[in-house]
Each structure stands twice: as structure tokens, then as C-alpha cells.
CSV table of C-alpha atoms and ligand atoms in Angstrom, one decimal:
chain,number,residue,atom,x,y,z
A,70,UNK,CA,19.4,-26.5,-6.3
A,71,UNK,CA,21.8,-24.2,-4.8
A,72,UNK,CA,19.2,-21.7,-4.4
A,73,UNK,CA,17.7,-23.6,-2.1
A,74,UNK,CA,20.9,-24.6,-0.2
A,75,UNK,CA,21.1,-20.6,0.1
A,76,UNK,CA,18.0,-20.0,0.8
A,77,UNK,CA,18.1,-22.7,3.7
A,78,UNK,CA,21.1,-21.2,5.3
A,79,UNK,CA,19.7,-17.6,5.2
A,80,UNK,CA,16.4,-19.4,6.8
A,81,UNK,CA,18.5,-20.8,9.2
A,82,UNK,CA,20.7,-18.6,10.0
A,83,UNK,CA,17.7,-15.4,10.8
A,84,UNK,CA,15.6,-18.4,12.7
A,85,UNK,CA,18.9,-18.5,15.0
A,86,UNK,CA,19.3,-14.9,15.5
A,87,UNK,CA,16.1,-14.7,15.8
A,88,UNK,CA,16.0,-16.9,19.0
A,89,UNK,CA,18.8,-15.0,20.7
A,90,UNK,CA,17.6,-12.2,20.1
A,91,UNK,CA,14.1,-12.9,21.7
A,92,UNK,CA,16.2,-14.2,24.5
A,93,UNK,CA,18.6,-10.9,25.1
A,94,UNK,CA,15.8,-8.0,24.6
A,95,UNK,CA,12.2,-7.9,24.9
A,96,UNK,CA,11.5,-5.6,22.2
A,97,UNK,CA,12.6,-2.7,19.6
A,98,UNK,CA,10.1,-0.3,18.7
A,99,UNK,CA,6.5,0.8,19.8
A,100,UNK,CA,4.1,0.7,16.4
A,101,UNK,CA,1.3,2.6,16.6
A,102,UNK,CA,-1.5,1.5,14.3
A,103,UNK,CA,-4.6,3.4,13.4
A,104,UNK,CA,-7.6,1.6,11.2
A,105,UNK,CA,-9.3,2.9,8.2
A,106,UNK,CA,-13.2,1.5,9.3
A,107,UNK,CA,-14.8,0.8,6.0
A,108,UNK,CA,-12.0,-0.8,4.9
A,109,UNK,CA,-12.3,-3.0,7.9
A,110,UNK,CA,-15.5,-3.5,7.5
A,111,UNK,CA,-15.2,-4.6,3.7
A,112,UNK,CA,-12.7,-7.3,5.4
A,113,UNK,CA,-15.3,-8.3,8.5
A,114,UNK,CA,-17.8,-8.5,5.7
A,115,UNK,CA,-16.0,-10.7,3.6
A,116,UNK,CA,-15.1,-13.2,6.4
A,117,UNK,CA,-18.2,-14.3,6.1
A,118,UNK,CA,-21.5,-13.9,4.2
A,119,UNK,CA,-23.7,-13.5,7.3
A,120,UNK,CA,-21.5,-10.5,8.6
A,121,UNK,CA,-22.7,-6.3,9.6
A,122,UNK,CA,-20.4,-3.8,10.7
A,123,UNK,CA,-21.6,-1.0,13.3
A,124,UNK,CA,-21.2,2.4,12.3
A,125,UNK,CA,-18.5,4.3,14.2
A,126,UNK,CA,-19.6,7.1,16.4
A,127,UNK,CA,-17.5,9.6,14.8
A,128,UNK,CA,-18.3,8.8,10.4
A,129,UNK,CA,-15.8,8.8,8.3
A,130,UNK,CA,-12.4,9.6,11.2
A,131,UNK,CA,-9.9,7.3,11.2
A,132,UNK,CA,-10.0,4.5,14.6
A,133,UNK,CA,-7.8,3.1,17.0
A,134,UNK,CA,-6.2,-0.3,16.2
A,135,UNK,CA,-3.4,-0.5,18.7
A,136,UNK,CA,0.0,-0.2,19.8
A,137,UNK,CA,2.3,-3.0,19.2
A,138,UNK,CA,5.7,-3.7,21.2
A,139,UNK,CA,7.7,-5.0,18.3
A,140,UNK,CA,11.0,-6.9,17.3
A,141,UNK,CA,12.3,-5.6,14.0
A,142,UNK,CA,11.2,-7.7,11.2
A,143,UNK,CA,9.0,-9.8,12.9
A,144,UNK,CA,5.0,-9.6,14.8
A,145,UNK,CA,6.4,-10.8,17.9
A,146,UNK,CA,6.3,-10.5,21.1
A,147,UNK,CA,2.6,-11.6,21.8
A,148,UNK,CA,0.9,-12.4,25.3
A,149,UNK,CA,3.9,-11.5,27.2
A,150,UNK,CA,1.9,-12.2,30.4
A,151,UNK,CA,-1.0,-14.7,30.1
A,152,UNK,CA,-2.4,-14.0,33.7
A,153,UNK,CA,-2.9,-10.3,33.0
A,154,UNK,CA,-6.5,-10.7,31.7
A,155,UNK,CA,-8.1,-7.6,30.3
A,156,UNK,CA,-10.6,-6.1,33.4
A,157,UNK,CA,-13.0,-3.9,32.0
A,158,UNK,CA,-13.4,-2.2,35.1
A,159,UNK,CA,-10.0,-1.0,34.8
A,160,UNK,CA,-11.2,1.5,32.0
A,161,UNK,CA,-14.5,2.3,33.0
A,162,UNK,CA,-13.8,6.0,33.2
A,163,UNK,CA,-12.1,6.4,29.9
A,164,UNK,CA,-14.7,4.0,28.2
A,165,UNK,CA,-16.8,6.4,26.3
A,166,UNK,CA,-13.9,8.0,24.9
A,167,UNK,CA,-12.4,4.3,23.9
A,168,UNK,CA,-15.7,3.9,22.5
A,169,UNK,CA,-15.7,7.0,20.4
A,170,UNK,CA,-12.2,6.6,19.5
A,171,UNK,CA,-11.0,3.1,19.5
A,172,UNK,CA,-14.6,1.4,18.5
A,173,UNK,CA,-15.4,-2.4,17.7
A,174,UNK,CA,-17.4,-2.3,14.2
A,175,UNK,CA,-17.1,-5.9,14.3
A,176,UNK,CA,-21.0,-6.3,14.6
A,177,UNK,CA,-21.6,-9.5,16.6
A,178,UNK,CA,-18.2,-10.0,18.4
A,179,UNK,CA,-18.9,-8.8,22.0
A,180,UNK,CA,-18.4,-4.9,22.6
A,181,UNK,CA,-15.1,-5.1,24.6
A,182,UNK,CA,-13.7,-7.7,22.5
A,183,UNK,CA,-11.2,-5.5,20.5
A,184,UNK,CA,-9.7,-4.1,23.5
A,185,UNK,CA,-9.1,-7.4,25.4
A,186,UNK,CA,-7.4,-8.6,22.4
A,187,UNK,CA,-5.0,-5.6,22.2
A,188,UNK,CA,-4.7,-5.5,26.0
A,189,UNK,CA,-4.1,-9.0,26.4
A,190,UNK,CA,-1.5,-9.7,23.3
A,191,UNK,CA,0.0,-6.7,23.1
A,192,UNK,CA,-0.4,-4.3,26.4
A,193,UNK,CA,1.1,-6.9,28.3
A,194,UNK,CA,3.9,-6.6,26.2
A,195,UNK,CA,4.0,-2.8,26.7
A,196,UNK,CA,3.6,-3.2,30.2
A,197,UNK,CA,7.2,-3.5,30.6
A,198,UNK,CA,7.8,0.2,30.0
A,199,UNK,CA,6.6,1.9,33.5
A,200,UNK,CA,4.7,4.3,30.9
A,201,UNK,CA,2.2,1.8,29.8
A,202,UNK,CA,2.3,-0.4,33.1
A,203,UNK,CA,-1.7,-1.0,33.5
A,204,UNK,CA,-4.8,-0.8,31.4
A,205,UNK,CA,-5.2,2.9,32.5
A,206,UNK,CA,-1.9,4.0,30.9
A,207,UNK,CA,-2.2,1.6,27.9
A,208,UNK,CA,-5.2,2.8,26.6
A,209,UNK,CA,-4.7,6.5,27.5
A,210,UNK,CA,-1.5,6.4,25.8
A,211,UNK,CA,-3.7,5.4,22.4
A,212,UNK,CA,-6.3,8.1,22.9
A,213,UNK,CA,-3.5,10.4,23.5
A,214,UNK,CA,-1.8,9.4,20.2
A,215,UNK,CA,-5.0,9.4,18.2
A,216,UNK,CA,-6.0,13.3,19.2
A,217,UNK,CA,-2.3,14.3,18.5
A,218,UNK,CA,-1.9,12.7,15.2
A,219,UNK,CA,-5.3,12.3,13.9
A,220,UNK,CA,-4.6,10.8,10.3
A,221,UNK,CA,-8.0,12.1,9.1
A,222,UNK,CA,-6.3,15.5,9.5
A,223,UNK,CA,-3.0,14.9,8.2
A,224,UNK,CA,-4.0,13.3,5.0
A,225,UNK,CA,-6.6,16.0,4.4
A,226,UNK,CA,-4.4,19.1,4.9
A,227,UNK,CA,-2.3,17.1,1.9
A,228,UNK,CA,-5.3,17.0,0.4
A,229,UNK,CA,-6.1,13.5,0.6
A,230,UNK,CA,-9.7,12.7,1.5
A,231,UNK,CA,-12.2,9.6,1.5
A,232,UNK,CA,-13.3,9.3,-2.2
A,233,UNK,CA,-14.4,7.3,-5.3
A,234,UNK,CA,-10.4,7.6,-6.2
A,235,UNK,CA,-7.1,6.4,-5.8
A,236,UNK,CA,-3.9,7.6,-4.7
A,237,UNK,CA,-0.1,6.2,-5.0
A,238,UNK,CA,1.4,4.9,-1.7
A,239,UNK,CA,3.8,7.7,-2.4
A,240,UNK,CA,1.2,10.3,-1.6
A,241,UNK,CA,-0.1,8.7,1.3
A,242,UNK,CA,3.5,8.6,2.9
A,243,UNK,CA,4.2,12.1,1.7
A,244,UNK,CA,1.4,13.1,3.7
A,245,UNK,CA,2.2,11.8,7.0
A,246,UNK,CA,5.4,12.5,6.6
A,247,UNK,CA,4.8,16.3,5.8
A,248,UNK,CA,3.4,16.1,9.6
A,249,UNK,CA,5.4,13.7,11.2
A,250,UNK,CA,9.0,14.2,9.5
A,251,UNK,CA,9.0,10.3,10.3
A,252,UNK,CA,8.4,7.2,7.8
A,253,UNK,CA,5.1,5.6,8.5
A,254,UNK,CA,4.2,2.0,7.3
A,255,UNK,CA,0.8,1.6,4.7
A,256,UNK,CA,-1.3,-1.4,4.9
A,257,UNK,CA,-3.7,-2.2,2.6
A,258,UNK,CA,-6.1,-4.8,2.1
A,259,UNK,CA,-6.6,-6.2,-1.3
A,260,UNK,CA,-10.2,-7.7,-2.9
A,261,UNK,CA,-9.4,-11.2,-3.6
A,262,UNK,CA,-12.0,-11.5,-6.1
A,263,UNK,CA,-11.2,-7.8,-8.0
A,264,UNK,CA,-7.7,-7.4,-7.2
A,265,UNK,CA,-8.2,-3.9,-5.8
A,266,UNK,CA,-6.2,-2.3,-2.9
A,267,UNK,CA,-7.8,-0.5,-0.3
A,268,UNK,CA,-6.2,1.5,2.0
A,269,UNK,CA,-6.8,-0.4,5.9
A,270,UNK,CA,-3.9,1.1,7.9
A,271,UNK,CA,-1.2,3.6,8.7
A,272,UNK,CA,1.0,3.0,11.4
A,273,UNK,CA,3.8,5.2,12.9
A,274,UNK,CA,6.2,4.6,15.4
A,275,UNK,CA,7.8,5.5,18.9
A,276,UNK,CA,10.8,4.4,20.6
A,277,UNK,CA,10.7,3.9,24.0
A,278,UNK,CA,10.5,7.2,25.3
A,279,UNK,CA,7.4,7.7,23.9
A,280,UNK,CA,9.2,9.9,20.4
A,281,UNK,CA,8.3,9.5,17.8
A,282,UNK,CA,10.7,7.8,15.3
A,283,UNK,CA,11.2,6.3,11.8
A,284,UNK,CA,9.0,2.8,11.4
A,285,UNK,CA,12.3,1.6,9.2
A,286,UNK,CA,13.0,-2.0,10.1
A,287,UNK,CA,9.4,-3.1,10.7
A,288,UNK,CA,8.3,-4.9,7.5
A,289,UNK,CA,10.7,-5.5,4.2
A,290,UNK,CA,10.7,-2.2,1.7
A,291,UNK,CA,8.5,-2.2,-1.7
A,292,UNK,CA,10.1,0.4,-3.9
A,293,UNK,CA,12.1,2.2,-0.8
A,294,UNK,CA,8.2,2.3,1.4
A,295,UNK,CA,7.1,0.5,4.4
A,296,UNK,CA,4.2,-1.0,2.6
A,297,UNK,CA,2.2,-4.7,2.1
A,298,UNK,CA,0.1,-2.6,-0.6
A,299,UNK,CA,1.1,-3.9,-4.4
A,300,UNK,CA,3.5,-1.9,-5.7
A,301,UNK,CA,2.2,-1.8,-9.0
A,302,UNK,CA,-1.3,-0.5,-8.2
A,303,UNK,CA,-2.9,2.4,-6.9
A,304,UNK,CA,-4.9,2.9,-3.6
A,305,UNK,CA,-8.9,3.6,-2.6
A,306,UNK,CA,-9.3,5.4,0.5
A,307,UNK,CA,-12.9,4.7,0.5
A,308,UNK,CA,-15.3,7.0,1.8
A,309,UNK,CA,-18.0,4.4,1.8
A,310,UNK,CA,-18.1,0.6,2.9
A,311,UNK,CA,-17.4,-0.9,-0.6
A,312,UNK,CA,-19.3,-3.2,-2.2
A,313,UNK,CA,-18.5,-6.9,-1.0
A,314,UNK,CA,-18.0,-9.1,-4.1
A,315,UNK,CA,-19.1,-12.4,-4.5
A,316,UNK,CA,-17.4,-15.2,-5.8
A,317,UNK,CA,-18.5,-15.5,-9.7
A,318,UNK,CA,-20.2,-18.7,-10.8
A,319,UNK,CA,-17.7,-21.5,-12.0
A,320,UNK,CA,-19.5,-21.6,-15.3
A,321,UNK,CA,-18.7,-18.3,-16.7
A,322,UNK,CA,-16.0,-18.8,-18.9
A,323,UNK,CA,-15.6,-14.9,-19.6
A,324,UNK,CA,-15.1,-13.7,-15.9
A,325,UNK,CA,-13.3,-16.8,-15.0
A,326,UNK,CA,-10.4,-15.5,-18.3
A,327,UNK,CA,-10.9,-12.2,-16.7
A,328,UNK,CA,-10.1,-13.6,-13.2
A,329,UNK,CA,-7.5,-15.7,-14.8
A,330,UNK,CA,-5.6,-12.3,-15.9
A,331,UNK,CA,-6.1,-10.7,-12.6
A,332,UNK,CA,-4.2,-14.1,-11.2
A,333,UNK,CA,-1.2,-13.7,-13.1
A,334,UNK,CA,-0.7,-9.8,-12.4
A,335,UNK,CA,-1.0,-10.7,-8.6
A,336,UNK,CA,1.8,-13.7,-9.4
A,337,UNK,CA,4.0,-10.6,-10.1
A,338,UNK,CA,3.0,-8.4,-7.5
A,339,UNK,CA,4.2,-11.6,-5.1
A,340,UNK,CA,7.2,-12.5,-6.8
A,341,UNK,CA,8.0,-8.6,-6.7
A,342,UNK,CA,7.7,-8.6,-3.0
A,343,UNK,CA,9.8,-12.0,-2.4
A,344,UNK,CA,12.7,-10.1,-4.3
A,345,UNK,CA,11.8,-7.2,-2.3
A,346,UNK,CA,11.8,-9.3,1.3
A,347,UNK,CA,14.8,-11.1,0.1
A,348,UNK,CA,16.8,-8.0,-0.6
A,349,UNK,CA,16.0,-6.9,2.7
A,350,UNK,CA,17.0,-10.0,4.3
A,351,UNK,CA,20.2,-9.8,3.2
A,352,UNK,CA,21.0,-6.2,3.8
B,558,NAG,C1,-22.9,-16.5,10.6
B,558,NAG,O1,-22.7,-17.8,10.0
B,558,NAG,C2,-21.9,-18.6,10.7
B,558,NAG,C3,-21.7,-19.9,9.9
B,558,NAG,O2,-22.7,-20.1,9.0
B,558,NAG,C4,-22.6,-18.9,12.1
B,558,NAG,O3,-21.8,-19.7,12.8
B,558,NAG,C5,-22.7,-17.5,12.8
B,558,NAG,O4,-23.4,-17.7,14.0
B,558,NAG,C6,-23.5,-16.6,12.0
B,558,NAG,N1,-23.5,-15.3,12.6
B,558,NAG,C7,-24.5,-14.5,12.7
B,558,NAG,C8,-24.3,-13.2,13.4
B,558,NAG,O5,-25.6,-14.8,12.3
B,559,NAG,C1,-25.9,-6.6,14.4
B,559,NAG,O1,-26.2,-8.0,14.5
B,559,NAG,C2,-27.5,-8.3,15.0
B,559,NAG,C3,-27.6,-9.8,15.0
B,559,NAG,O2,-26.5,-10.4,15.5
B,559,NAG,C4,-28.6,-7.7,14.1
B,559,NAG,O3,-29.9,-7.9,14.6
B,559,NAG,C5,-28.3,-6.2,14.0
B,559,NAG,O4,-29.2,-5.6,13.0
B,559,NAG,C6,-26.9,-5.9,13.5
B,559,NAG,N1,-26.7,-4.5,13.4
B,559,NAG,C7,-26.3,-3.8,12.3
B,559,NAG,C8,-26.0,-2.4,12.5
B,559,NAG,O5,-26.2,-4.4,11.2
B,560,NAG,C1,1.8,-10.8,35.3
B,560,NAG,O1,0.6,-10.1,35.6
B,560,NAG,C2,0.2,-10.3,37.0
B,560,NAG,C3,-1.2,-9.7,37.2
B,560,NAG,O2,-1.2,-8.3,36.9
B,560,NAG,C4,1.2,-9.7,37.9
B,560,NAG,O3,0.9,-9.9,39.2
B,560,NAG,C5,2.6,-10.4,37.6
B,560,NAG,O4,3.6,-9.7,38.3
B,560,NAG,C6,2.9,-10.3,36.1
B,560,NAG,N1,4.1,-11.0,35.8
B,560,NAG,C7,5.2,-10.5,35.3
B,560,NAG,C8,6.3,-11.4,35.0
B,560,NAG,O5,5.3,-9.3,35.0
């Protein structure tokens, strides 16, 4: 009972700071956030059944997802100004660059549709630094980023490639940070029906001068790293689109134990990660 009484007031108490604090300052920290595509693909794909992913122009490099103003702790602020709508025009001579380096492989969502979105939630956010003001200086500023710190590069001079195997988050933030000197943040995405983890993004951070800076403060710490992957499990960095797995039959008993077992290892993985958040709540 009292937990809950605790847990309320923390509750209470962050929603409440949280609200000032959206009222006194737009936002902390710029993240930039590069995609893994066959990762994203595997999670298009498994949307739904019916789904293709287009090929990106350059095979196996690492794309453009975005840069996100951001409050510590939190994915806000969104839409910061819902009459700046994305004009494709405005781009038109950086476009085949943007398509080479910040692609849609979303097969059948409209060609420009990824960059309106980041644009339209999140450049008008960045839009109040005179640096990112426009379209132009958004998207240029993304391009810029990608060339200079081009995780296909980093990771491989660690010796990190696309492959059949896995690698610790440990190693993955070793790498960047043998380049950067900075903490970067590892996503992953994780097979619902196989429990895998596969490596979807890396995201590093600027302040807003445009250096580059720590990503602490972004997302809770599993096992002192910026990461959503499960702590307790290794990561593919696939250099193929892997295989998109199919819900089992209810009937079979054997894969339904197996799935059963898979359940409760994931219960710990989230109970690890609430003790994780909560710990970093109440730092
Ligand atoms: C995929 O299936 C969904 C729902 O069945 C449908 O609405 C959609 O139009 C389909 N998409 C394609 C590309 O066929
Ligand atoms: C993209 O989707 C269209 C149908 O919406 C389909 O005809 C085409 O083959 C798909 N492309 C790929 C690369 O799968
Ligand atoms: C929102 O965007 C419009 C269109 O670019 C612009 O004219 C307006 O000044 C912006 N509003 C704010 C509050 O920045």
C-alpha cells in the first residue's frame, strides 16, 4: 500500500515539474538519431503482413532518422508550430542527397512522408535555434551530421560490422565513444515472437551550439548505458533484412511452453528496467 502512496507522490510530483518546466524552457538537448534500415524494415514488415521495404540507395550504410529538440527525460516537445507545414519545394535542391542519405524504405507510404513528419514534429521545434530556422538549414544540418559521423564507419573501425552475430551493448557504445569521446544512446528493437534484440538506432547528441555533448539525461540507465535494448541479452546488427516471424499456431503445445519461457525471461528484463527507471527517477 505504501508503495503506491510513494509511487503516487513521485508520479505527482515529476508530472508537476514537468509542467513548469515546459513552461520556463523550450528544450535541453538536440538528439541526433541515425537508423539501422533492415532493422527498420523487419519493424515496417511486421506492422503488417502485406508490408515491402525499398532498398536504400546506398546498401548496407546506416540512414538518417532525425534530430530531435528534447526535454531531459521525456519525447517532448512535438509540433512546436502546427502552421509550418513541410514544403517540399523548400528542399528541392538538396533532395537527391536527402534521398540517398535520409531515405523512406517504408514501401507504400508516400516518398516525402518521412521528412514531413520529422520537419513537421520536430524541425519546428528546432526552428527556434536561428541555426535550424527553415527546412534548408534543418535538413542540411542532418546531412552534415550523417557525413561527419557516419556510424557505418565508426563501428567498423572498432571492428563491428553487419553480421550473422551479436555484440554486447557495451561494444557498440565503446565504439562510438572511441570516436566521439561522448555517450551515445542504443535502441533496439526486440522480435516479439523470438525475443531477439536487433540493433535499430544510435543516437548522439548536441547542445545548442551545435557540439557535440554527452546524451546523459535522455532516457533512464540499464547497467550505467543509455539503452531500451534488454540488458540481459546480446545484440544483431543484421546485415540482411531478417526473417519476419509469424505468429505460431495456438495448437502447438511445444512452441507455445517454449514461448511461455521466452515470456517470463522478458517479465525480468521489464521488471529490471522499472528498477532501473525508478532509480533514475529518484536520483
Ligand atoms: C495492407 O493491408 C491493409 C489491411 O489489410 C490495407 O489497408 C492496405 O491497403 C494494404 N497495403 C498494401 C500496400 O497492399
Ligand atoms: C512497393 O509496393 C508496391 C505496391 O504498393 C509493389 O507493387 C512494389 O512491388 C513494392 N516494391 C517493392 C520493392 O517491394
Ligand atoms: C509559425 O510558422 C509560420 C510559418 O512559417 C510563421 O509565419 C510563424 O511566425 C511561426 N510562429 C511562431 C510562433 O514561430
Amino acid at each position: 500500500m505504501w508503495r503506491l502512496f510513494i509511487l503516487t507522490i513521485v508520479c505527482s510530483t515529476i508530472a508537476t515539474s514537468e509542467n513548469s518546466r515546459i513552461s520556463t524552457r523550450d528544450w535541453d538537448i538536440l538528439i541526433f538519431t541515425q537508423s539501422w534500415p533492415n532493422t527498420v524494415c523487419l519493424q515496417w514488415k511486421e506492422k503488417y503482413e502485406n508490408h515491402t521495404c525499398l532498398v536504400p540507395i546506398r546498401k548496407n550504410e546506416w540512414t538518417i532518422h532525425g534530430i530531435w529538440p528534447t526535454i531531459y527525460g521525456t519525447h517532448k516537445p512535438g509540433y512546436c508550430n502546427t502552421t509550418w507545414k513541410f514544403d517540399e519545394s523548400k528542399i528541392s535542391p538538396i533532395e537527391d542527397e536527402l534521398n540517398k542519405y535520409w531515405p523512406n524504405i517504408q514501401n507504400g507510404s508516400s516518398e516525402t512522408s518521412l521528412w514531413e513528419h520529422e520537419w513537421e514534429k520536430h524541425g519546428t521545434c528546432a526552428a527556434s535555434l536561428p541555426q535550424l530556422d527553415g527546412e534548408m538549414k534543418y535538413f542540411k544540418q542532418g546531412l552534415a551530421w550523417a557525413k561527419k559521423y557516419s556510424l557505418t564507419d565508426m563501428l567498423s573501425s572498432s571492428g563491428i560490422n553487419p553480421s550473422d552475430g551479436k555484440y554486447t551493448v557495451q561494444d557498440l557504445v565503446d565504439a562510438i565513444k572511441s570516436s566521439t569521446n561522448k555517450n551515445p544512446a542504443v535502441e533496439c528493437m526486440t522480435d516479439k515472437e523470438t525475443g531477439e534484440e536487433y540493433l535499430l538506432e544510435i543516437r548522439i547528441c548536441f547542445d545548442k551550439k551545435l557540439e557535440l555533448i554527452d546524451c546523459d539525461g535522455i532516457e533512464p540507465l540499464q547497467q550505467g548505458l543509455l539503452t531500451n535494448c534488454a540488458p540481459s541479452k546480446e545484440v544483431f546488427y543484421p546485415s540482411n533484412v531478417p526473417p519476419v516471424h509469424k505468429k505460431p499456431p495456438l495448437s502447438d503445445n511445444i512452441i507455445r511452453e517454449g514461448n511461455a519461457k521466452k515470456q517470463k525471461i522478458s517479465y525480468l528484463d521489464t521488471l529490471l528496467r522499472i528498477i532501473t527507471f525508478l532509480q533514475w527517477l529518484t536520483l
